[in-house]
mmCIF file of C-alpha atoms in Angstrom:
data_model
loop_
_atom_site.group_PDB
_atom_site.id
_atom_site.type_symbol
_atom_site.label_atom_id
_atom_site.label_comp_id
_atom_site.label_asym_id
_atom_site.label_seq_id
_atom_site.Cartn_x
_atom_site.Cartn_y
_atom_site.Cartn_z
ATOM 1 C CA MET A 1 60.808 32.399 89.682
ATOM 2 C CA MET A 2 61.602 28.743 90.214
ATOM 3 C CA LEU A 3 64.847 27.545 91.787
ATOM 4 C CA ILE A 4 66.243 24.350 90.248
ATOM 5 C CA PRO A 5 69.298 22.782 91.940
ATOM 6 C CA THR A 6 72.092 21.968 89.513
ATOM 7 C CA HIS A 7 75.568 20.457 89.683
ATOM 8 C CA HIS A 8 77.749 21.205 92.705
ATOM 9 C CA PHE A 9 80.800 22.536 90.886
ATOM 10 C CA ARG A 10 79.588 26.122 90.447
ATOM 11 C CA ASP A 11 77.162 28.763 91.694
ATOM 12 C CA ILE A 12 75.007 29.723 88.697
ATOM 13 C CA GLU A 13 72.876 32.854 89.031
ATOM 14 C CA ARG A 14 71.123 35.310 86.784
ATOM 15 C CA LYS A 15 70.201 38.009 89.286
ATOM 16 C CA PRO A 16 72.775 39.885 91.392
ATOM 17 C CA GLU A 17 70.876 39.471 94.629
ATOM 18 C CA TYR A 18 71.108 35.693 94.516
ATOM 19 C CA LEU A 19 74.904 35.885 94.400
ATOM 20 C CA GLN A 20 74.966 37.601 97.801
ATOM 21 C CA PRO A 21 77.546 40.112 96.543
ATOM 22 C CA GLU A 22 77.452 41.967 99.858
ATOM 23 C CA LYS A 23 79.470 39.083 101.314
ATOM 24 C CA CYS A 24 82.213 39.539 98.730
ATOM 25 C CA ILE A 25 85.213 41.668 99.598
ATOM 26 C CA PRO A 26 85.964 44.155 96.804
ATOM 27 C CA PRO A 27 88.971 43.093 94.716
ATOM 28 C CA PRO A 28 92.264 44.610 95.858
ATOM 29 C CA TYR A 29 93.874 47.388 93.901
ATOM 30 C CA PRO A 30 95.852 45.739 91.091
ATOM 31 C CA GLY A 31 99.590 45.672 91.626
ATOM 32 C CA PRO A 32 102.118 47.016 89.181
ATOM 33 C CA VAL A 33 102.659 45.200 85.915
ATOM 34 C CA GLY A 34 105.204 42.410 86.260
ATOM 35 C CA THR A 35 104.576 41.785 89.961
ATOM 36 C CA MET A 36 106.050 38.411 90.929
ATOM 37 C CA TRP A 37 103.598 35.577 91.496
ATOM 38 C CA PHE A 38 104.545 33.185 94.291
ATOM 39 C CA ILE A 39 102.447 30.608 96.145
ATOM 40 C CA ARG A 40 103.223 30.330 99.867
ATOM 41 C CA ASP A 41 102.645 26.601 100.206
ATOM 42 C CA GLY A 42 104.994 24.619 102.423
ATOM 43 C CA CYS A 43 104.733 21.385 100.439
ATOM 44 C CA GLY A 44 105.220 23.169 97.120
ATOM 45 C CA ILE A 45 108.226 25.137 98.366
ATOM 46 C CA ALA A 46 109.808 21.933 99.702
ATOM 47 C CA CYS A 47 109.229 20.143 96.376
ATOM 48 C CA ALA A 48 110.733 23.070 94.453
ATOM 49 C CA ILE A 49 113.822 23.019 96.694
ATOM 50 C CA VAL A 50 114.156 19.244 96.192
ATOM 51 C CA THR A 51 113.930 19.753 92.423
ATOM 52 C CA TRP A 52 116.799 22.225 92.449
ATOM 53 C CA PHE A 53 118.832 20.008 94.795
ATOM 54 C CA LEU A 54 118.468 16.987 92.481
ATOM 55 C CA VAL A 55 119.511 18.987 89.431
ATOM 56 C CA LEU A 56 122.531 20.384 91.289
ATOM 57 C CA TYR A 57 123.425 16.892 92.509
ATOM 58 C CA ALA A 58 123.405 15.639 88.924
ATOM 59 C CA GLU A 59 125.550 18.644 87.979
ATOM 60 C CA PHE A 60 128.068 17.749 90.689
ATOM 61 C CA VAL A 61 128.354 14.081 89.693
ATOM 62 C CA VAL A 62 128.580 14.813 85.976
ATOM 63 C CA LEU A 63 131.289 17.428 86.401
ATOM 64 C CA PHE A 64 133.421 16.200 89.297
ATOM 65 C CA VAL A 65 133.009 12.444 88.991
ATOM 66 C CA MET A 66 132.831 11.893 85.219
ATOM 67 C CA LEU A 67 133.940 14.820 83.057
ATOM 68 C CA ILE A 68 136.736 16.663 84.871
ATOM 69 C CA PRO A 69 138.731 13.491 85.734
ATOM 70 C CA SER A 70 138.413 12.288 82.130
ATOM 71 C CA ARG A 71 141.542 12.404 79.974
ATOM 72 C CA ASP A 72 139.457 12.889 76.819
ATOM 73 C CA TYR A 73 139.234 16.685 76.855
ATOM 74 C CA VAL A 74 137.103 16.995 73.725
ATOM 75 C CA TYR A 75 134.552 14.566 75.173
ATOM 76 C CA SER A 76 134.544 16.452 78.490
ATOM 77 C CA VAL A 77 134.155 19.920 76.941
ATOM 78 C CA ILE A 78 131.375 18.962 74.530
ATOM 79 C CA ASN A 79 129.328 17.040 77.097
ATOM 80 C CA GLY A 80 130.013 19.609 79.810
ATOM 81 C CA ILE A 81 128.692 22.468 77.662
ATOM 82 C CA LEU A 82 125.662 20.462 76.510
ATOM 83 C CA PHE A 83 124.709 19.250 79.986
ATOM 84 C CA ASN A 84 125.136 22.661 81.602
ATOM 85 C CA LEU A 85 123.099 24.341 78.865
ATOM 86 C CA LEU A 86 120.229 21.884 79.288
ATOM 87 C CA ALA A 87 120.404 22.191 83.096
ATOM 88 C CA PHE A 88 120.318 25.990 82.876
ATOM 89 C CA LEU A 89 117.293 25.904 80.548
ATOM 90 C CA ALA A 90 115.562 23.402 82.836
ATOM 91 C CA LEU A 91 116.036 25.553 85.944
ATOM 92 C CA ALA A 92 115.085 28.724 84.056
ATOM 93 C CA SER A 93 111.891 27.031 82.842
ATOM 94 C CA HIS A 94 111.197 25.879 86.392
ATOM 95 C CA CYS A 95 111.504 29.437 87.700
ATOM 96 C CA ARG A 96 109.251 30.828 84.975
ATOM 97 C CA ALA A 97 106.630 28.134 85.604
ATOM 98 C CA MET A 98 106.768 28.798 89.358
ATOM 99 C CA LEU A 99 106.836 32.614 89.323
ATOM 100 C CA THR A 100 104.398 33.299 86.462
ATOM 101 C CA ASP A 101 100.734 34.027 87.111
ATOM 102 C CA PRO A 102 99.059 30.964 85.554
ATOM 103 C CA GLY A 103 95.943 32.957 84.671
ATOM 104 C CA ALA A 104 94.285 33.874 87.952
ATOM 105 C CA VAL A 105 90.813 35.373 87.804
ATOM 106 C CA PRO A 106 90.470 38.687 89.709
ATOM 107 C CA LYS A 107 89.599 37.770 93.282
ATOM 108 C CA GLY A 108 86.415 39.126 94.817
ATOM 109 C CA ASN A 109 84.955 40.599 91.627
ATOM 110 C CA ALA A 110 81.467 39.181 92.292
ATOM 111 C CA THR A 111 80.344 42.550 93.625
ATOM 112 C CA LYS A 112 76.867 43.978 93.092
ATOM 113 C CA GLU A 113 78.205 46.836 90.993
ATOM 114 C CA PHE A 114 80.176 44.557 88.673
ATOM 115 C CA ILE A 115 77.314 42.094 88.214
ATOM 116 C CA GLU A 116 74.868 44.880 87.445
ATOM 117 C CA SER A 117 77.305 46.365 84.937
ATOM 118 C CA LEU A 118 77.103 43.134 82.929
ATOM 119 C CA GLN A 119 73.430 43.901 82.167
ATOM 120 C CA LEU A 120 72.364 40.275 82.017
ATOM 121 C CA LYS A 121 69.611 39.428 79.563
ATOM 122 C CA PRO A 122 67.012 36.624 79.772
ATOM 123 C CA GLY A 123 68.655 33.277 79.188
ATOM 124 C CA GLN A 124 72.093 34.457 80.376
ATOM 125 C CA VAL A 125 73.921 33.361 83.515
ATOM 126 C CA VAL A 126 77.114 34.157 85.362
ATOM 127 C CA TYR A 127 79.202 31.579 87.211
ATOM 128 C CA LYS A 128 80.360 32.376 90.720
ATOM 129 C CA CYS A 129 83.020 30.626 92.767
ATOM 130 C CA PRO A 130 81.860 30.615 96.414
ATOM 131 C CA LYS A 131 85.418 29.994 97.644
ATOM 132 C CA CYS A 132 87.198 33.061 96.271
ATOM 133 C CA CYS A 133 84.062 35.109 95.529
ATOM 134 C CA SER A 134 84.972 35.533 91.873
ATOM 135 C CA ILE A 135 82.916 35.324 88.717
ATOM 136 C CA LYS A 136 84.364 32.542 86.582
ATOM 137 C CA PRO A 137 84.955 32.940 82.885
ATOM 138 C CA ASP A 138 84.606 29.882 80.695
ATOM 139 C CA ARG A 139 87.024 26.993 81.446
ATOM 140 C CA ALA A 140 88.213 28.443 84.760
ATOM 141 C CA HIS A 141 88.556 26.205 87.824
ATOM 142 C CA HIS A 142 89.276 26.870 91.480
ATOM 143 C CA CYS A 143 92.587 25.687 92.947
ATOM 144 C CA SER A 144 92.443 24.933 96.661
ATOM 145 C CA VAL A 145 96.223 25.434 97.013
ATOM 146 C CA CYS A 146 96.518 28.734 95.131
ATOM 147 C CA LYS A 147 93.118 29.770 96.562
ATOM 148 C CA ARG A 148 92.248 31.338 93.224
ATOM 149 C CA CYS A 149 90.264 30.478 90.126
ATOM 150 C CA ILE A 150 92.678 29.756 87.251
ATOM 151 C CA ARG A 151 91.850 30.095 83.552
ATOM 152 C CA LYS A 152 92.364 26.833 81.610
ATOM 153 C CA MET A 153 93.731 25.163 84.724
ATOM 154 C CA ASP A 154 95.293 21.793 83.875
ATOM 155 C CA HIS A 155 96.461 20.773 87.344
ATOM 156 C CA HIS A 156 98.378 22.033 90.363
ATOM 157 C CA CYS A 157 101.962 20.784 90.299
ATOM 158 C CA PRO A 158 103.820 20.798 93.642
ATOM 159 C CA TRP A 159 107.173 20.403 91.832
ATOM 160 C CA VAL A 160 106.807 23.913 90.410
ATOM 161 C CA ASN A 161 104.732 25.124 93.392
ATOM 162 C CA ASN A 162 102.103 26.543 91.058
ATOM 163 C CA CYS A 163 99.120 25.740 88.914
ATOM 164 C CA VAL A 164 99.658 24.906 85.266
ATOM 165 C CA GLY A 165 97.304 27.222 83.418
ATOM 166 C CA GLU A 166 96.822 29.499 80.468
ATOM 167 C CA ASN A 167 99.871 31.714 81.015
ATOM 168 C CA ASN A 168 102.569 29.286 82.178
ATOM 169 C CA GLN A 169 101.833 26.013 80.402
ATOM 170 C CA LYS A 170 104.652 26.677 77.922
ATOM 171 C CA TYR A 171 107.193 26.966 80.749
ATOM 172 C CA PHE A 172 105.949 23.764 82.368
ATOM 173 C CA VAL A 173 106.227 21.878 79.058
ATOM 174 C CA LEU A 174 109.777 23.185 78.571
ATOM 175 C CA PHE A 175 110.663 22.228 82.148
ATOM 176 C CA THR A 176 109.532 18.622 81.664
ATOM 177 C CA MET A 177 111.277 18.438 78.290
ATOM 178 C CA TYR A 178 114.641 19.744 79.519
ATOM 179 C CA ILE A 179 114.561 17.565 82.656
ATOM 180 C CA ALA A 180 113.891 14.517 80.462
ATOM 181 C CA LEU A 181 116.797 15.489 78.174
ATOM 182 C CA ILE A 182 119.336 15.993 80.964
ATOM 183 C CA SER A 183 118.180 12.731 82.573
ATOM 184 C CA LEU A 184 118.751 10.871 79.315
ATOM 185 C CA HIS A 185 122.100 12.601 78.802
ATOM 186 C CA ALA A 186 123.212 11.732 82.338
ATOM 187 C CA LEU A 187 122.226 8.073 81.903
ATOM 188 C CA ILE A 188 124.227 7.830 78.679
ATOM 189 C CA MET A 189 127.296 9.388 80.315
ATOM 190 C CA VAL A 190 126.980 7.080 83.340
ATOM 191 C CA GLY A 191 126.947 4.066 81.038
ATOM 192 C CA ILE A 192 130.010 5.276 79.135
ATOM 193 C CA HIS A 193 131.831 6.044 82.383
ATOM 194 C CA PHE A 194 131.140 2.589 83.803
ATOM 195 C CA LEU A 195 132.514 0.962 80.646
ATOM 196 C CA ARG A 196 135.660 3.072 80.775
ATOM 197 C CA CYS A 197 136.217 2.338 84.456
ATOM 198 C CA PHE A 198 135.852 -1.415 83.888
ATOM 199 C CA GLU A 199 138.418 -1.282 81.086
ATOM 200 C CA GLU A 200 140.865 0.842 83.080
ATOM 201 C CA ASP A 201 141.926 1.163 86.677
ATOM 202 C CA TRP A 202 139.086 2.496 88.882
ATOM 203 C CA THR A 203 141.538 4.711 90.742
ATOM 204 C CA LYS A 204 142.324 6.583 87.516
ATOM 205 C CA CYS A 205 138.797 7.239 86.265
ATOM 206 C CA SER A 206 137.666 9.396 89.203
ATOM 207 C CA TYR A 207 139.054 11.676 91.900
ATOM 208 C CA PHE A 208 136.986 9.771 94.474
ATOM 209 C CA SER A 209 137.575 6.307 95.856
ATOM 210 C CA PRO A 210 136.027 3.415 93.868
ATOM 211 C CA PRO A 211 133.250 2.710 96.420
ATOM 212 C CA THR A 212 132.299 6.384 96.582
ATOM 213 C CA THR A 213 132.355 6.674 92.803
ATOM 214 C CA VAL A 214 130.089 3.642 92.405
ATOM 215 C CA ILE A 215 127.590 4.934 94.972
ATOM 216 C CA LEU A 216 127.453 8.392 93.368
ATOM 217 C CA LEU A 217 126.964 6.920 89.898
ATOM 218 C CA ILE A 218 124.273 4.473 91.026
ATOM 219 C CA LEU A 219 122.330 7.269 92.759
ATOM 220 C CA LEU A 220 122.584 9.429 89.637
ATOM 221 C CA CYS A 221 121.478 6.506 87.489
ATOM 222 C CA PHE A 222 118.445 5.896 89.701
ATOM 223 C CA GLU A 223 117.569 9.599 89.722
ATOM 224 C CA GLY A 224 117.983 9.918 85.973
ATOM 225 C CA LEU A 225 115.869 6.862 85.201
ATOM 226 C CA LEU A 226 113.087 7.923 87.571
ATOM 227 C CA PHE A 227 112.874 11.478 86.272
ATOM 228 C CA LEU A 228 113.225 10.419 82.641
ATOM 229 C CA ILE A 229 110.120 8.258 82.933
ATOM 230 C CA PHE A 230 108.138 10.775 85.002
ATOM 231 C CA THR A 231 108.899 13.887 82.940
ATOM 232 C CA SER A 232 108.510 12.069 79.630
ATOM 233 C CA VAL A 233 105.004 11.014 80.614
ATOM 234 C CA MET A 234 104.181 14.552 81.798
ATOM 235 C CA PHE A 235 105.598 16.051 78.611
ATOM 236 C CA GLY A 236 103.504 13.745 76.432
ATOM 237 C CA THR A 237 100.389 14.449 78.485
ATOM 238 C CA GLN A 238 100.859 18.212 78.225
ATOM 239 C CA VAL A 239 101.496 18.138 74.476
ATOM 240 C CA HIS A 240 98.362 16.033 74.031
ATOM 241 C CA SER A 241 96.351 18.526 76.118
ATOM 242 C CA ILE A 242 97.627 21.421 74.016
ATOM 243 C CA CYS A 243 96.891 19.689 70.703
ATOM 244 C CA THR A 244 93.375 18.681 71.759
ATOM 245 C CA ASP A 245 92.730 21.973 73.599
ATOM 246 C CA GLU A 246 91.484 19.987 76.578
ATOM 247 C CA THR A 247 92.948 20.402 80.054
ATOM 248 C CA GLY A 248 93.463 17.558 82.463
ATOM 249 C CA ILE A 249 90.457 18.624 84.545
ATOM 250 C CA GLU A 250 88.241 18.837 81.461
ATOM 251 C CA ARG A 251 89.407 15.397 80.335
ATOM 252 C CA LEU A 252 88.480 13.899 83.712
ATOM 253 C CA LYS A 253 85.029 15.513 83.661
ATOM 254 C CA ARG A 254 84.276 14.606 80.047
ATOM 255 C CA LYS A 255 81.864 11.686 79.830
ATOM 256 C CA GLN A 256 81.284 11.268 76.104
ATOM 257 C CA GLN A 257 82.698 13.170 73.143
ATOM 258 C CA PRO A 258 85.775 15.424 73.402
ATOM 259 C CA ARG A 259 85.262 19.160 73.143
ATOM 260 C CA VAL A 260 85.502 20.819 69.742
ATOM 261 C CA HIS A 261 88.847 22.568 69.284
ATOM 262 C CA PRO A 262 90.028 24.990 66.576
ATOM 263 C CA GLY A 263 92.991 22.874 65.454
ATOM 264 C CA SER A 264 96.114 21.296 66.901
ATOM 265 C CA TRP A 265 98.691 23.487 65.166
ATOM 266 C CA LYS A 266 96.854 26.684 66.054
ATOM 267 C CA MET A 267 96.718 25.727 69.725
ATOM 268 C CA VAL A 268 100.433 24.843 69.736
ATOM 269 C CA LYS A 269 101.321 28.226 68.232
ATOM 270 C CA GLU A 270 99.180 30.061 70.779
ATOM 271 C CA THR A 271 100.807 28.186 73.651
ATOM 272 C CA PHE A 272 104.416 28.577 72.517
ATOM 273 C CA GLY A 273 104.179 32.117 71.113
ATOM 274 C CA GLY A 274 103.544 32.349 67.388
ATOM 275 C CA ASP A 275 104.991 30.550 64.388
ATOM 276 C CA PHE A 276 107.684 27.938 64.860
ATOM 277 C CA SER A 277 111.040 29.408 65.855
ATOM 278 C CA LEU A 278 113.796 28.972 68.420
ATOM 279 C CA ASN A 279 111.676 31.060 70.804
ATOM 280 C CA TRP A 280 109.502 27.997 71.262
ATOM 281 C CA PHE A 281 112.374 26.482 73.253
ATOM 282 C CA ASN A 282 113.274 29.717 75.047
ATOM 283 C CA PRO A 283 111.940 29.961 78.634
ATOM 284 C CA PHE A 284 112.487 33.734 78.536
ATOM 285 C CA SER A 285 110.038 34.141 75.653
ATOM 286 C CA GLY A 286 106.387 34.090 76.651
ATOM 287 C CA PRO A 287 103.325 32.575 74.960
ATOM 288 C CA CYS A 288 100.845 34.577 72.917
ATOM 289 C CA HIS A 289 99.160 36.852 75.433
ATOM 290 C CA PRO A 290 95.405 36.236 75.488
ATOM 291 C CA LYS A 291 93.123 39.184 74.996
ATOM 292 C CA ALA A 292 91.758 40.900 78.089
ATOM 293 C CA LEU A 293 88.476 39.550 79.394
ATOM 294 C CA SER A 294 85.472 41.496 78.155
ATOM 295 C CA ASP A 295 81.967 41.585 79.626
ATOM 296 C CA ARG A 296 80.948 38.899 77.146
ATOM 297 C CA ASP A 297 83.499 36.468 78.615
ATOM 298 C CA TRP A 298 81.866 36.591 82.057
ATOM 299 C CA VAL A 299 78.369 35.758 80.742
ATOM 300 C CA ARG A 300 77.091 32.564 79.126
ATOM 301 C CA GLN A 301 73.790 31.282 77.820
ATOM 302 C CA VAL A 302 71.785 28.820 79.890
ATOM 303 C CA THR A 303 71.885 26.339 76.984
ATOM 304 C CA THR A 304 75.668 25.981 77.360
ATOM 305 C CA ILE A 305 75.215 24.151 80.674
ATOM 306 C CA SER A 306 72.267 21.999 79.700
ATOM 307 C CA ASP A 307 74.445 18.883 79.694
ATOM 308 C CA ASN A 308 75.469 19.481 83.314
ATOM 309 C CA THR A 309 72.017 20.069 84.833
ATOM 310 C CA GLU A 310 70.437 17.502 87.100
ATOM 311 C CA THR A 311 66.914 16.769 88.251
ATOM 312 C CA VAL A 312 65.687 17.897 91.651
ATOM 313 C CA GLU A 313 65.596 14.290 92.860
ATOM 314 C CA GLN A 314 69.202 13.597 91.774
ATOM 315 C CA SER A 315 70.692 16.687 93.315
ATOM 316 C CA ALA A 316 68.691 16.314 96.511
ATOM 317 C CA GLU A 317 70.767 13.242 97.270
ATOM 318 C CA ARG A 318 73.956 15.328 97.430
ATOM 319 C CA LYS A 319 74.753 17.109 100.650
ATOM 320 C CA ASP A 320 77.379 19.350 99.115
ATOM 321 C CA GLU A 321 75.102 21.095 96.584
ATOM 322 C CA ASP A 322 75.699 24.829 96.664
ATOM 323 C CA SER A 323 74.502 26.036 93.282
ATOM 324 C CA VAL A 324 71.183 26.956 91.730
ATOM 325 C CA GLU A 325 70.000 27.947 88.301
ATOM 326 C CA VAL A 326 67.446 30.719 88.013
ATOM 327 C CA THR A 327 64.871 30.293 85.224
ATOM 328 C CA ASP A 328 61.636 31.977 84.283
ATOM 329 C CA GLU A 329 58.594 29.934 85.159
#
């Protein structure tokens, strides 16, 4: 046998003994179906609370500063229903994105028994994550915040206190879309309200004093503009990732040609849950559930990583190398 150092992103082994499975803790007994997923990260929890606070602040200003004091009841009812519906869908999408397992790989499954059960053949390898002691399927990446390997991980978003991955990308896309819509709606209503207040007496267009009304409207305008730009960019980025079937991490690592994907429309349907329908916009309707991982999904051919291999001289310059490839001499 000859040990050839390779890239530092993964541990690549063909024999169980090289994986040191005795150091891996056996995976815990799986919890009941539907168990809530929640990441205990202080920064993420704070960002999630801030997100809810900002949405509720916008709700307060829209209702109690602009709509309820208005004498145009039809205008108030229509915009009140529309804004509250979009806000509800935004918060529901936020909860689903935050509390849904993004596609975590079973932790600690790099045990000797499991590796031997794969019955690896010559030319096959398995990928091990040394941080969570899991065998990685294709396109899985380790998240240092979630402390798990996530299938098709795009990025970790502190605003939803979770990774955006295979199982919750739909909810994250809906969250960014609905936040962008309520931000745009709020900006339009702020503009209309300012025009009406300039034409009429300021004391009659709000229950609050004119200075307080102006401050509340300016803060809402700033919030709406900021989140409209941010969420619109995130929404476009996520839709592009879905259509190209290339996550943010894969796009950053790609050096030349993009990966081959089965088709934009097919990937969109898989992400949003089947053929086009209103369920695409429903945060309570899930995406198409991927099939359970089989033994074949844990194993890959050595040729599939040929583009990532390095020479001994190149990898010797890196101090953080922790992976080897086992080949027959």
